[in-house]
Each structure stands twice: as C-alpha cells, then as structure tokens.
Tab-separated table of C-alpha atoms and ligand atoms in Angstrom:
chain	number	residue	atom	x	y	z
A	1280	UNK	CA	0.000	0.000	0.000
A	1281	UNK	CA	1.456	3.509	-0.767
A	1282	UNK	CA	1.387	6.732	1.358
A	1283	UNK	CA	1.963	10.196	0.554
A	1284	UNK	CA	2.006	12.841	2.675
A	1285	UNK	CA	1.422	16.705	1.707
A	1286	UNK	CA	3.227	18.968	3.544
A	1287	UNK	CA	7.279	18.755	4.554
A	1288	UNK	CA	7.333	20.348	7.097
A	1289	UNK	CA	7.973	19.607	11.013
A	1290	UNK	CA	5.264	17.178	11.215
A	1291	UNK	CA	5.494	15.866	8.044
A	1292	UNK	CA	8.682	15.296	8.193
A	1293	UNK	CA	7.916	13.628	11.394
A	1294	UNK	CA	5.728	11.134	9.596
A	1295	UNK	CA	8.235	10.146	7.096
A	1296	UNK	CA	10.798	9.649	9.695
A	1297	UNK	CA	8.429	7.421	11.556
A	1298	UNK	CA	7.578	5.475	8.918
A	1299	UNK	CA	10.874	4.780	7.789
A	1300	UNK	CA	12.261	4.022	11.326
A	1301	UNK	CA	9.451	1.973	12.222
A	1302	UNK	CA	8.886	0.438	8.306
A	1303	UNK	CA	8.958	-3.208	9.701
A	1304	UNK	CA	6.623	-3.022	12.572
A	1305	UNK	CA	3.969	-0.552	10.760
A	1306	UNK	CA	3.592	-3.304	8.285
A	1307	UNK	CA	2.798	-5.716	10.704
A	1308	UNK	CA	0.393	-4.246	12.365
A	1309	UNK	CA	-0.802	-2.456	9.037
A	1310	UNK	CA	-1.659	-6.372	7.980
A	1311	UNK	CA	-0.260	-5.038	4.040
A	1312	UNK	CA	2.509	-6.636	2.462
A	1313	UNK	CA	4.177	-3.256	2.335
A	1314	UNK	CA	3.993	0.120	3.667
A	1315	UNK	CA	5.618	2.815	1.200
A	1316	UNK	CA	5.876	6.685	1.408
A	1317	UNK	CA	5.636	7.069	-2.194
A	1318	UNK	CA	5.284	10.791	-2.443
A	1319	UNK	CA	6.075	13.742	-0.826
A	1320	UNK	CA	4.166	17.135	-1.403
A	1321	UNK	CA	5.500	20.537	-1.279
A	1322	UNK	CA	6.816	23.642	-2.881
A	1323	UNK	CA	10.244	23.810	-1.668
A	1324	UNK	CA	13.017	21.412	-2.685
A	1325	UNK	CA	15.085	19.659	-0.253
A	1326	UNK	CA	18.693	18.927	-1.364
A	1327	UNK	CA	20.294	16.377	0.199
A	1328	UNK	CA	17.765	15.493	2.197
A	1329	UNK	CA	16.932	11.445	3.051
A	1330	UNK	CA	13.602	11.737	0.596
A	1331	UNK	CA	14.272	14.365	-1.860
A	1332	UNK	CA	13.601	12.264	-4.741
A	1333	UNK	CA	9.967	11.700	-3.386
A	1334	UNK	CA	9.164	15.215	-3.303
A	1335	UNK	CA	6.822	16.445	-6.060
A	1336	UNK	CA	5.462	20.180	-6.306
A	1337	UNK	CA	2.331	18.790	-8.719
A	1338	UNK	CA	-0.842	17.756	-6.512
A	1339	UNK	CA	-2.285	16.028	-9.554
A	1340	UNK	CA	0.989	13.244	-9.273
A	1341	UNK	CA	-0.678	11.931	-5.983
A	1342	UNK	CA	-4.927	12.402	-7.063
A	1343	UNK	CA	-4.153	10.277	-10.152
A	1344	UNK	CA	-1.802	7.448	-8.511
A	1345	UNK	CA	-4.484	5.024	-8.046
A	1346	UNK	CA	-1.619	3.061	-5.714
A	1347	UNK	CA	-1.449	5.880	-3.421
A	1348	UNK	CA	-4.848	4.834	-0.735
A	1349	UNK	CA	-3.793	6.725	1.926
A	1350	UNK	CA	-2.778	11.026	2.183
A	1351	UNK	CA	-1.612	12.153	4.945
A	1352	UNK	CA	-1.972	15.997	4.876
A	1353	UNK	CA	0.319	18.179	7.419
A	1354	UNK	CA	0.308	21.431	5.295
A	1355	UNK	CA	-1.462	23.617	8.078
A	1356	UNK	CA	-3.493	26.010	7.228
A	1357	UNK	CA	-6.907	26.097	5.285
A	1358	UNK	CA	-6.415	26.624	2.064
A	1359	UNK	CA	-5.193	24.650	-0.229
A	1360	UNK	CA	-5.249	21.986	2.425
A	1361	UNK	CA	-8.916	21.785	2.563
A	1362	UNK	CA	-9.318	21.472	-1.403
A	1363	UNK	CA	-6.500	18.703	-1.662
A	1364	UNK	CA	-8.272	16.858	1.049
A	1365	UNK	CA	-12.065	16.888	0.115
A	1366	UNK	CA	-10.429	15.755	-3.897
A	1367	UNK	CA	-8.992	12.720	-1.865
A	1368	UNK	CA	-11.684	11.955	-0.688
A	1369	UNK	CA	-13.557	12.142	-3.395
A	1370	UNK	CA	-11.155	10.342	-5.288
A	1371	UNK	CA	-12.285	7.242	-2.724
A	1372	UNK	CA	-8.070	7.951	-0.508
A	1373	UNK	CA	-8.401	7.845	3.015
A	1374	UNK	CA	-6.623	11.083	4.229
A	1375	UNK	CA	-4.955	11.171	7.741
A	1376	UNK	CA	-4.174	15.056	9.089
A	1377	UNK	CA	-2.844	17.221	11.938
A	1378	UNK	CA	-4.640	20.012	10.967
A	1379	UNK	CA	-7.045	21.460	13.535
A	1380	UNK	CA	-7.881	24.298	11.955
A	1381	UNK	CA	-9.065	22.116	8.524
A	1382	UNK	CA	-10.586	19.539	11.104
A	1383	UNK	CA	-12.161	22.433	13.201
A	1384	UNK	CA	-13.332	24.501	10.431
A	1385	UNK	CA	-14.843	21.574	7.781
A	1386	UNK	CA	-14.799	18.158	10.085
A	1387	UNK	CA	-18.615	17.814	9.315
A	1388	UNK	CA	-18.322	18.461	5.473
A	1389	UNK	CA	-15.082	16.227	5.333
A	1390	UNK	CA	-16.389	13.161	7.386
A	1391	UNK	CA	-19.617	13.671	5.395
A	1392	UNK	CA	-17.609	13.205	2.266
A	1393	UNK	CA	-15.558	10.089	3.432
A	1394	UNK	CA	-18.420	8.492	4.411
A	1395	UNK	CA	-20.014	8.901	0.826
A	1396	UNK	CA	-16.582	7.374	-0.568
A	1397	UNK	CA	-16.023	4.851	1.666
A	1398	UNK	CA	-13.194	5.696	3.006
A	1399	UNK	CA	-11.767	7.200	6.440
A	1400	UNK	CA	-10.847	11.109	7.285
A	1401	UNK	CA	-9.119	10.938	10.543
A	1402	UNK	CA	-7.414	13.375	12.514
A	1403	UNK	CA	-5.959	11.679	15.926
A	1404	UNK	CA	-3.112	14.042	15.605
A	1405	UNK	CA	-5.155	17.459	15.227
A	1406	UNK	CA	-5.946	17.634	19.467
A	1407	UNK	CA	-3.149	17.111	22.108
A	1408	UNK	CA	-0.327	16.437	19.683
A	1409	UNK	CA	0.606	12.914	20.821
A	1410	UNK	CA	-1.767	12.408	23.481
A	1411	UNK	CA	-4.404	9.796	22.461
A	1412	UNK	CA	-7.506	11.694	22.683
A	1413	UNK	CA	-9.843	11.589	20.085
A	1414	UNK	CA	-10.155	7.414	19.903
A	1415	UNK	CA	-10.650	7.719	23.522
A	1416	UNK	CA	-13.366	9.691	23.466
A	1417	UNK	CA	-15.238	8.553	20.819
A	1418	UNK	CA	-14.148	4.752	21.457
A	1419	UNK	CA	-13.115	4.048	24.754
A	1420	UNK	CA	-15.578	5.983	26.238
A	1421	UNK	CA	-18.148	5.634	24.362
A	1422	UNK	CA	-20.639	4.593	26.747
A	1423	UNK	CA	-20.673	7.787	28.827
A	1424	UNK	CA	-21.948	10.858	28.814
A	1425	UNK	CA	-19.534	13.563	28.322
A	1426	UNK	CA	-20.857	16.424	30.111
A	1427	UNK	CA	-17.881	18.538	30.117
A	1428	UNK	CA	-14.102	18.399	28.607
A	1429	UNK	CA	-11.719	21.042	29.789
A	1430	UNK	CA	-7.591	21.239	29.542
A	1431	UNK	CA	-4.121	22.638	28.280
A	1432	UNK	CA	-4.639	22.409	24.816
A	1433	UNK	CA	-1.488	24.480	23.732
A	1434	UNK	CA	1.979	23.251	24.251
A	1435	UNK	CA	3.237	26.392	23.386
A	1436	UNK	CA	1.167	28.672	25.319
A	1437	UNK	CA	2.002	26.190	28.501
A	1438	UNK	CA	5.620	26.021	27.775
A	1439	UNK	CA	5.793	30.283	27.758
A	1440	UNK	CA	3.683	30.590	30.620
A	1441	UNK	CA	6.049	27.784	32.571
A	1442	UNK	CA	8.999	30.034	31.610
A	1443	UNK	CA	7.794	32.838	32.656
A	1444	UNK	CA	5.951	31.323	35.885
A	1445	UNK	CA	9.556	28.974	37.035
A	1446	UNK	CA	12.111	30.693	34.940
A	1447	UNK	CA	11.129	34.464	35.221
A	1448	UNK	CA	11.832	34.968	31.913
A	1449	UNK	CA	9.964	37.760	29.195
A	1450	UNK	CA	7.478	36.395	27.161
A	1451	UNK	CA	9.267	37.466	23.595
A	1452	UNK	CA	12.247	35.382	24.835
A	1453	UNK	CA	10.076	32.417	25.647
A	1454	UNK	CA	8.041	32.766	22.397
A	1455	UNK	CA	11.485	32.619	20.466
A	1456	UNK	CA	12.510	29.064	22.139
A	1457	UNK	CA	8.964	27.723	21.783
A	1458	UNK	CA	9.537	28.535	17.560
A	1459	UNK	CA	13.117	27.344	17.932
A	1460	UNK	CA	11.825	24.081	19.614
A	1461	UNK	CA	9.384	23.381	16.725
A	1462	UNK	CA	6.383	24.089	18.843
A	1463	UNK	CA	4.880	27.354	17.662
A	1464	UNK	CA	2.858	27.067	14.421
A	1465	UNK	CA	3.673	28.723	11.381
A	1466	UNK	CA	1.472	32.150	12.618
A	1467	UNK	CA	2.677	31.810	16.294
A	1468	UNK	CA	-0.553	34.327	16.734
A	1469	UNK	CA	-2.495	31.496	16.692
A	1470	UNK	CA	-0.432	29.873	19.776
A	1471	UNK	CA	-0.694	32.697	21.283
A	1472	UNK	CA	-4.115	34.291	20.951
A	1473	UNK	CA	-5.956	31.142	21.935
A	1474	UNK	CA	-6.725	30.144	17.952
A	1475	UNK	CA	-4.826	26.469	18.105
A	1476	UNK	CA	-6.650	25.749	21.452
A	1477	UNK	CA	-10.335	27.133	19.866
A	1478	UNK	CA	-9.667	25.197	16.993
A	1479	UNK	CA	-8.822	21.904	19.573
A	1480	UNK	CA	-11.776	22.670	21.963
A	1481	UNK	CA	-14.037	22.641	18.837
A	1482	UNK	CA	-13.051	19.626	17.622
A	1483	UNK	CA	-13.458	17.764	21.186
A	1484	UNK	CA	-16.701	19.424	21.685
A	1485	UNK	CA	-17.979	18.489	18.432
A	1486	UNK	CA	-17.082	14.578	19.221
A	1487	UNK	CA	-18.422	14.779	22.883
A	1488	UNK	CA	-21.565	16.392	22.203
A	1489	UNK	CA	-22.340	15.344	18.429
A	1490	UNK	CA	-22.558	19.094	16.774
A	1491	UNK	CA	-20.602	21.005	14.898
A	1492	UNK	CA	-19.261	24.168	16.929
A	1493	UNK	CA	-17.767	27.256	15.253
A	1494	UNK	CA	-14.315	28.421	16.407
A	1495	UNK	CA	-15.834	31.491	15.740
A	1496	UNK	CA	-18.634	31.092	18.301
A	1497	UNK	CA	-15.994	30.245	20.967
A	1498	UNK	CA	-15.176	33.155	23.157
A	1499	UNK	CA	-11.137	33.452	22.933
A	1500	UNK	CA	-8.304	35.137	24.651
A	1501	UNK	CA	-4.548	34.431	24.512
A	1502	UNK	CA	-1.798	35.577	26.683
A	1503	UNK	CA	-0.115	37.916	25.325
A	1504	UNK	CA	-1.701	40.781	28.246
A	1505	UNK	CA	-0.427	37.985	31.386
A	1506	UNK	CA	2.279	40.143	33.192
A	1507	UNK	CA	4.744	38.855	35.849
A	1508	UNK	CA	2.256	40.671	38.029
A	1509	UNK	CA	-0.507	38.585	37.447
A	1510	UNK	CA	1.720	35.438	38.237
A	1511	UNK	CA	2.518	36.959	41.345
A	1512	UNK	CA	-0.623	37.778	42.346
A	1513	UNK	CA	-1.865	34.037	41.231
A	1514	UNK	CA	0.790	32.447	43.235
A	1515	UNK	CA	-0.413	34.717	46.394
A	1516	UNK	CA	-4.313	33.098	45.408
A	1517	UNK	CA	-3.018	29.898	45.795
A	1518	UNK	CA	-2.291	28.791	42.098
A	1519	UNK	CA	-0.466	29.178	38.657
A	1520	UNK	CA	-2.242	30.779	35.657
A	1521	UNK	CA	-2.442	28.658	32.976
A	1522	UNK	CA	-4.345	28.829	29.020
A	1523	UNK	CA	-7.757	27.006	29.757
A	1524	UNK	CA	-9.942	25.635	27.182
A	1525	UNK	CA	-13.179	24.452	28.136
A	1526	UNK	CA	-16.521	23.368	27.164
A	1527	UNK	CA	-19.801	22.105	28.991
A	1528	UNK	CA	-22.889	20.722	28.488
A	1529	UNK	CA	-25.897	22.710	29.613
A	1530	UNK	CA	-29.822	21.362	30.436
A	1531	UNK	CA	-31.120	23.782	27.981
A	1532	UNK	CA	-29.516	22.040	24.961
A	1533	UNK	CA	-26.757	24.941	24.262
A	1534	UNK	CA	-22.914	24.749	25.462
A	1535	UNK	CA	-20.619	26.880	27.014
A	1536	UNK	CA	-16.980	27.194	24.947
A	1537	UNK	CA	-14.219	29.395	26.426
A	1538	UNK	CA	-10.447	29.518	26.045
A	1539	UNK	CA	-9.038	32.348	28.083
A	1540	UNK	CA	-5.979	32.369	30.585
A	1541	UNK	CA	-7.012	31.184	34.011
A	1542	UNK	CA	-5.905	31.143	37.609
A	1543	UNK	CA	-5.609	26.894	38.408
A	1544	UNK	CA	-5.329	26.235	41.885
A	1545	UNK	CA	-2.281	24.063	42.962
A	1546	UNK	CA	-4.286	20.713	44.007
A	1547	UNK	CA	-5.762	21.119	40.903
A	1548	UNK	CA	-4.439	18.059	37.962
A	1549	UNK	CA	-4.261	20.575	35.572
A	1550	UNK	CA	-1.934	23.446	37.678
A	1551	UNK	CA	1.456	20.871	37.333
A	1552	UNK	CA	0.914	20.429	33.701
A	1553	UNK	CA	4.154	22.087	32.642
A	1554	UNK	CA	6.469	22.835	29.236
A	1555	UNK	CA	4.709	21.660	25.933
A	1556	UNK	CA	2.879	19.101	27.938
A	1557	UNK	CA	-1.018	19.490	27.533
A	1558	UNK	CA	-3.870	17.620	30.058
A	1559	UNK	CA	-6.781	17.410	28.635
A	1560	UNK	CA	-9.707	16.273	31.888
A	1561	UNK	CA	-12.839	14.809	30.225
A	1562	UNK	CA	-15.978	14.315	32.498
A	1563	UNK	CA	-18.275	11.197	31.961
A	1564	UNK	CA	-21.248	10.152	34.036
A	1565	UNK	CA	-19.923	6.890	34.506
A	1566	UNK	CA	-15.897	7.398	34.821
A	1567	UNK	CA	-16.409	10.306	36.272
A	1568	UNK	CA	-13.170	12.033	35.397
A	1569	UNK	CA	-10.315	11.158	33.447
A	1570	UNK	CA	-7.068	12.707	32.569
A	1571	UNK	CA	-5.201	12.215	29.475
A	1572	UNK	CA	-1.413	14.111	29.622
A	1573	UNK	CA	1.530	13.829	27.509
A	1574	UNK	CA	3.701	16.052	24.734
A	1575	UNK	CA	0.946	18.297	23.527
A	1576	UNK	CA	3.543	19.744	20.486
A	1577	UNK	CA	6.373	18.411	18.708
A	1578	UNK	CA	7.499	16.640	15.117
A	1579	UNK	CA	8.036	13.034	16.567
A	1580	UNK	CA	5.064	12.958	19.492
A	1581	UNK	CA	2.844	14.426	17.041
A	1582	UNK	CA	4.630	12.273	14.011
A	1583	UNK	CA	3.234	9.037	16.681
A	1584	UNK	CA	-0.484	10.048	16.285
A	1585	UNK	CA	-0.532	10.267	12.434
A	1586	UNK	CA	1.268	7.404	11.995
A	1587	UNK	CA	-1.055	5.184	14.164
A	1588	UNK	CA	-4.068	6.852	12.528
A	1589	UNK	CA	-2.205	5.617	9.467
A	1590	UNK	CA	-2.178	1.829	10.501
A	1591	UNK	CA	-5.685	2.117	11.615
A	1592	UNK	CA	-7.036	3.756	8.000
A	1593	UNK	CA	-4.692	0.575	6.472
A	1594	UNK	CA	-6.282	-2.095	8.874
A	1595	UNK	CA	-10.029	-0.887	8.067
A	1596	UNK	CA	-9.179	0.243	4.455
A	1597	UNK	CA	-12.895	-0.893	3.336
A	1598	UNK	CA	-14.502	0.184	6.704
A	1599	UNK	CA	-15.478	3.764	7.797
A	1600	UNK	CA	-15.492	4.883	11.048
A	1601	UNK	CA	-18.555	6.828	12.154
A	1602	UNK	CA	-17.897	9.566	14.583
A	1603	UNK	CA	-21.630	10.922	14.924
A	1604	UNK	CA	-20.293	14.459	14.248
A	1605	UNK	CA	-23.716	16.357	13.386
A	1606	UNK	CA	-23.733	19.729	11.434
A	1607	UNK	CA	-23.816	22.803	13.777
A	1608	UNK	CA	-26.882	24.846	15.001
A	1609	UNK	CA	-26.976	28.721	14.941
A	1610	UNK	CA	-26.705	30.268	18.762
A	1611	UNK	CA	-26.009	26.702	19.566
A	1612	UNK	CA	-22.746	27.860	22.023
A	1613	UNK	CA	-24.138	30.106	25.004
A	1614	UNK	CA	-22.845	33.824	25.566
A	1615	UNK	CA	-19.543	33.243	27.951
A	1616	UNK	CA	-21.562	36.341	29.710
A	1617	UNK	CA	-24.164	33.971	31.017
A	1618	UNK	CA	-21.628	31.402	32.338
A	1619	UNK	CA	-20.645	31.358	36.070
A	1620	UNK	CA	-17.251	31.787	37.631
A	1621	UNK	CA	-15.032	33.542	39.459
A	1622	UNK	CA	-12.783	36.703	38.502
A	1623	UNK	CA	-9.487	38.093	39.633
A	1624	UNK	CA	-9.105	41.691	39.390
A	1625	UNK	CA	-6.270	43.404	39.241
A	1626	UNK	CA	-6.488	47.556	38.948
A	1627	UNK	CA	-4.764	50.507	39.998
A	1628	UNK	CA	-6.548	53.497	41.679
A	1629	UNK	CA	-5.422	57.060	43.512
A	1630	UNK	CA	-7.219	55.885	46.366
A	1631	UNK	CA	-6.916	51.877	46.909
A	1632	UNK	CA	-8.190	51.294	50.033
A	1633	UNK	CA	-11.818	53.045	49.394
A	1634	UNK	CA	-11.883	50.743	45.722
A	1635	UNK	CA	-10.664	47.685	47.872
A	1636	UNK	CA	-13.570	48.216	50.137
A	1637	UNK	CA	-16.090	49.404	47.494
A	1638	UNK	CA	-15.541	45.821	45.875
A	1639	UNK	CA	-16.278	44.331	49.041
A	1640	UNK	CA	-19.485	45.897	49.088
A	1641	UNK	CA	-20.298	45.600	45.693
A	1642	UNK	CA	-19.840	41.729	45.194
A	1643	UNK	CA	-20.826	41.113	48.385
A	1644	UNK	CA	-17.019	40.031	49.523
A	1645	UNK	CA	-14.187	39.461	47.770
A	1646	UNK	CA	-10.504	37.414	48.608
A	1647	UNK	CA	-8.042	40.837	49.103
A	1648	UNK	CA	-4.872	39.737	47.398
A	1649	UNK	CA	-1.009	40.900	47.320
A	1650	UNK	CA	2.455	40.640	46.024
A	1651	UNK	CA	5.715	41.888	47.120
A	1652	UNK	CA	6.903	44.801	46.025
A	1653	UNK	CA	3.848	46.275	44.536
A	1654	UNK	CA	3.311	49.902	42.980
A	1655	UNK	CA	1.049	51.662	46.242
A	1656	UNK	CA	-1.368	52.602	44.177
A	1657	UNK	CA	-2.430	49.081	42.825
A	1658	UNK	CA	-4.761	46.618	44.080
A	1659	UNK	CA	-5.764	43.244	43.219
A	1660	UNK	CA	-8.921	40.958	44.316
A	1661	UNK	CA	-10.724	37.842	43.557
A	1662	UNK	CA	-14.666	37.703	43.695
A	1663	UNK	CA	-17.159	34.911	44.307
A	1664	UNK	CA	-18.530	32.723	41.519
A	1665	UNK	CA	-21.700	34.416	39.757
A	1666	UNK	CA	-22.809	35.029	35.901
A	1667	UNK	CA	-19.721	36.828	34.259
A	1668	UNK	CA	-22.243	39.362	32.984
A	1669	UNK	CA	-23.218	40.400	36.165
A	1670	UNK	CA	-19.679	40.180	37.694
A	1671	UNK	CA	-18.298	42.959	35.334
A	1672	UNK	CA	-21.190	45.157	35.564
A	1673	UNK	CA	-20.800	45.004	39.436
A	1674	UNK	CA	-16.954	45.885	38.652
A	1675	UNK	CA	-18.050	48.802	36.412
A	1676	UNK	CA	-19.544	50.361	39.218
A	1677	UNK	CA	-16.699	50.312	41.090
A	1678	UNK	CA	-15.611	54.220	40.708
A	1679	UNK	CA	-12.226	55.940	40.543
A	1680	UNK	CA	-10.425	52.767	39.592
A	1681	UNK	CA	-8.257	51.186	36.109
A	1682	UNK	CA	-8.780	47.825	35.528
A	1683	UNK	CA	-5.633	46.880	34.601
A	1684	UNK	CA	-5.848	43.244	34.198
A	1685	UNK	CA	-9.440	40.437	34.077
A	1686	UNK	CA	-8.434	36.795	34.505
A	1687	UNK	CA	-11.144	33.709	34.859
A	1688	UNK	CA	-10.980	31.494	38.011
A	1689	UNK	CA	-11.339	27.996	37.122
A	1690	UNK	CA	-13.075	25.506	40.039
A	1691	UNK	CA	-11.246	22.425	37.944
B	2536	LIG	N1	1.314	24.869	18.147
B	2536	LIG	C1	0.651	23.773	18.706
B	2536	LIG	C2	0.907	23.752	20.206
B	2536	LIG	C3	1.159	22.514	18.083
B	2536	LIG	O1	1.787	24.474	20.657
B	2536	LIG	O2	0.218	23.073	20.944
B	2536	LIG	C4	0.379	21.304	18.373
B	2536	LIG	O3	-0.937	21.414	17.993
C-alpha cells in the first residue's frame, strides 16, 4: 500500500521519519505486504535530504496514482489543504491530518464526504499532539456521557507561561525558544491568541456532544496581556495561571466554549501540567473524570499520532469509522456572559483602600490579594462565583479605579 504525505514540514517530516524508522513493525500491524511513502508534497526542494527524490510540487501526481490509498496531509493552514483533502476523498483515498484548523473549520463536510466514498478522514493528531484523545473519546468511552471536557490544549502557550511562571523569563524570549523548539505554528498568533486551542476545543466538543461548533462562536483570549504581576498575584491566590480551554454541556440544549488564561489552583491536575505538555480532563457520568497528559507539540510525538491513525485507516481500508459528528446549530454555544465563575481583578486606583472596600461591598465580599513589592497605588482581588455578565457590571460600578488586568478562576 502507498502513502503520501502533503506537507514537509515539522510534522510531516515527522511522519516520514516514523515510517521509515518503524517500516517493519507498521507493516505488521498495518496487515499489508508493504507500507511505502511514495510521495512527498510541497513547494520547496530539499537537497540532500533522506527523501528528496519523493518530493513532487504537482498535486495532480498523488490524485491520479491510483496506488497511493492513503494522504496524509500536514500542510497547516486552510487553504489549499482543505481542497486537496475533500479531492482525496472524493477520489475514494483515506486522508490522515494534523490540521485542527481544517478539522475544526470543515470536520462535518469532510467526514460527510468520506463516508459517501467509503473511506476514512481521521485526525488523531489534530488535538493534544501525541496524546491519544480523540479514539478515547469517541471509542473508549463511548458509553458515557460527556458532560464537560476542559484542559491545556497548547503546548506552546504552557511552555511560555512555565517560563515565565519557574524561569522568570519575558514572554518574547520564551516565544522565540517555543519557535526554535518546533512548537509554535507557522502564525505563532495562533499559539498565542488562543486560535490552536479554539480550533482543539471545537473539535473535542464536536465529538463529545455530536454538533458542529464554530471556532468562531468560541469566546477566545490568549496571553499575550499575562504580566509577571498577574503570576505573582496568582501564586499569592493559591495557584499558577495557565491557558484554559473548556466546554460544557448545559440542560437547555446549548454549550458553554471558552479559552481564556485562568488562575488553576495548585491541588488542581491541571496546575502541574508544565512545558509543551497538555492535560486534557474529560468528564463522563460513569468514569467520572479522566485525565489524558503527555507532549501536547512536537514533530516526533505528534509524528506518533498520524502514523497510528495511518495503521488504523490501512487495517479498516474498506470500513469507515462513524464519529456521529452532526452539522452545527446557529446560537447553539451560550454567551460566555451567562456562564458562572469567578474573577481576579487586578487595577490601579489614587485611592486603593476606598476601591478595595467598594468591591467588598459591591460583590458582596471578595478574597483581598497581594504581592511583594507592589506599585502603592495598585490593588488586586478575587470575587465569588456568579454570571460573568453580572460580575463585570458590578466591577463597572466600582468608581475611581483602572482595571488593569481580568483573569477567569477555574473551580477544575
Ligand atoms: N502549536 C501547537 C501547540 C502545536 O503548541 O500546541 C500542536 O498542535
């Protein structure tokens, strides 16, 4: 059977490494004869490189090569990466891909598609880099109830906030050893603004609860405004922040989808999640809760997730999986306004002491918090758990203050 895989880049390079190493063993479990990376996509050329006489630059080499039953696509991006794929498919080639924003943006359409062809679109690969997630959920534990999925869906998001939480270290200086570690993606904007964990969340949310859900529906906030302050002030709370992406069932149908930085308490599972490592907590009526961790990022952990969902498209080459992914609904995701939690506050003010106790009044009593060598005139709180709506109109009314900085509490 012959592979090709679109895309040469750290993943797919991964892939081809992978395969090669691991030629012997992938064929035995593959139950082929043989196992073959028979082309490589991409623009570039790679001189002296291990496969540079697979790499073509013409799409139509692999969409006619009737040999070629499985396409592994690790381009990134949307375009032309969802064209090649949906032409796979349609050509009746089972594609394999890391690509959560393709997965996130046209799973429905795609999976609709392979099932018309007969043939598998899988995307193990696309949430929690190596981490087996997605045949978990939909296979392992199938016979729950998912009520609720939340985690550390970023590697590189985690590993900058670790930095800067152990280490100390600037967030521009973190950002550059997260790229130089292969971790970032090719827009590290999308690391870092919360896009790559919307795009995961979707995708888990859409398996767990059996709808489509828009990124664009999800409410979504990066890091890039977390200040050493705001650590400090976290670690003085009782926990680390950390880049939470969550999503929940509700009894009136809709979900809730957030991804925003949040303040983890230290008992939590999720607050020693550290480097590129991603946890991803799913909640099932009848496990209760379960934890899946490992290397969220990365050519070879991710490389390990393709590669399987390789073997498994080879092993059921004339079977389609069925992963009850329904199309989405319009206001389907609730307003993150109507969802509950807790806030921490951190603001400056001429006159502290009358906003600290203003606060008190206002919410009805809020946790006073501090860090060492703090400017006088700033202040920093944490209120109780109500609607977010109502939570930052109480906070407008707090007079004579700047709020300098809004972070969620999580309760997970
Ligand atoms: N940039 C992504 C991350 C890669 O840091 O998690 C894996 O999806």
């Amino acid at each position: 059977m012959n592979i090709a895989v679109m895309g040469y880049g750290v993943v797919g390079s991964g892939v081809a490494e992978v395969l090669a190493k691991n030629h012997d063993q992938i064929v035995r479990k593959s139950r082929q004869d043989d196992m073959q990376l028979k082309y490589i996509l991409d623009r570039r050329t790679f001189p002296g490189d291990v496969n540079e006489h697979l790499v073509v630059s013409d799409f139509s080499k692999i969409i006619e090569d009737d040999s070629v039953k499985i396409v592994v696509e690790t381009m990134g991006g949307l375009h032309p990466a969802y064209e090649f794929v949906l032409e796979c498919l349609n050509a009746g080639k089972s594609v394999v891909t890391s690509n959560k924003e393709l997965v996130a943006e046209k799973g429905c359409e795609l999976l609709k598609a392979a099932q018309e062809h007969n043939v598998n679109f899988l995307f193990e690969a696309s949430v929690g880099g190596g981490i087996p997630i997605i045949r978990p959920i939909t296979q392992c534990l199938a016979a729950n109830d998912i009520n609720e999925i939340a985690g550390i869906l970023n590697g590189t998001t985690n590993f900058i906030l670790t930095m800067m939480i152990k280490e100390g270290m600037d967030f521009d200086e973190a950002l550059r050893l997260a790229q130089r570690n292969g971790y970032a993606e090719r827009d590290p904007s999308a690391d870092i603004e919360g896009h790559d964990a919307c795009r995961k969340i979707a995708i888990l949310a859409a398996l767990c609860f059996g709808k489509h859900v828009y990124p664009a529906d999800i409410e979504t906030e990066g890091i890039t405004k977390i200040t050493l302050a705001d650590v400090d002030y976290a670690a003085n709370w009782g926990g680390v922040i950390k880049l939470i992406a969550r999503a929940k069932k509700l009894e009136n149908g809709k979900i809730t989808a957030i991804v925003s930085p949040a303040f983890v308490e230290y008992g939590s599972q999720l607050a020693g999640v550290d480097d590129v490592f991603n946890a991803i907590l799913v909640r099932g009526d009848a496990i209760g809760d379960v934890v899946f961790y490992g290397r969220g990022a990365g050519k070879l952990p991710t490389a390990s997730a393709v590669v399987a969902d390789v073997i498994d498209c080879a092993v059921h080459i004339k079977e389609r999986k069925d992963f009850g992914w329904g199309e989405g609904e319009e206001n389907y995701v609730q307003s993150y306004l109507d969802t509950e939690n807790a806030l921490y506050v951190r603001f400056t003010s001429d006159n502290k002491e009358k906003a600290l106790s203003d606060a008190q009044e206002i919410f009805g009593g809020v946790k006073v918090l501090e860090r060492k060598d703090a400017p006088a005139n700033e202040g920093a709180f944490a209120t109780p758990v109500a609607k977010e709506g109502d939570l930052r109109e109480k906070l407008a009314k707090i007079d004579g203050i700047t709020v300098e900085s809004v972070i969620r509490i999580t309760d997970y």
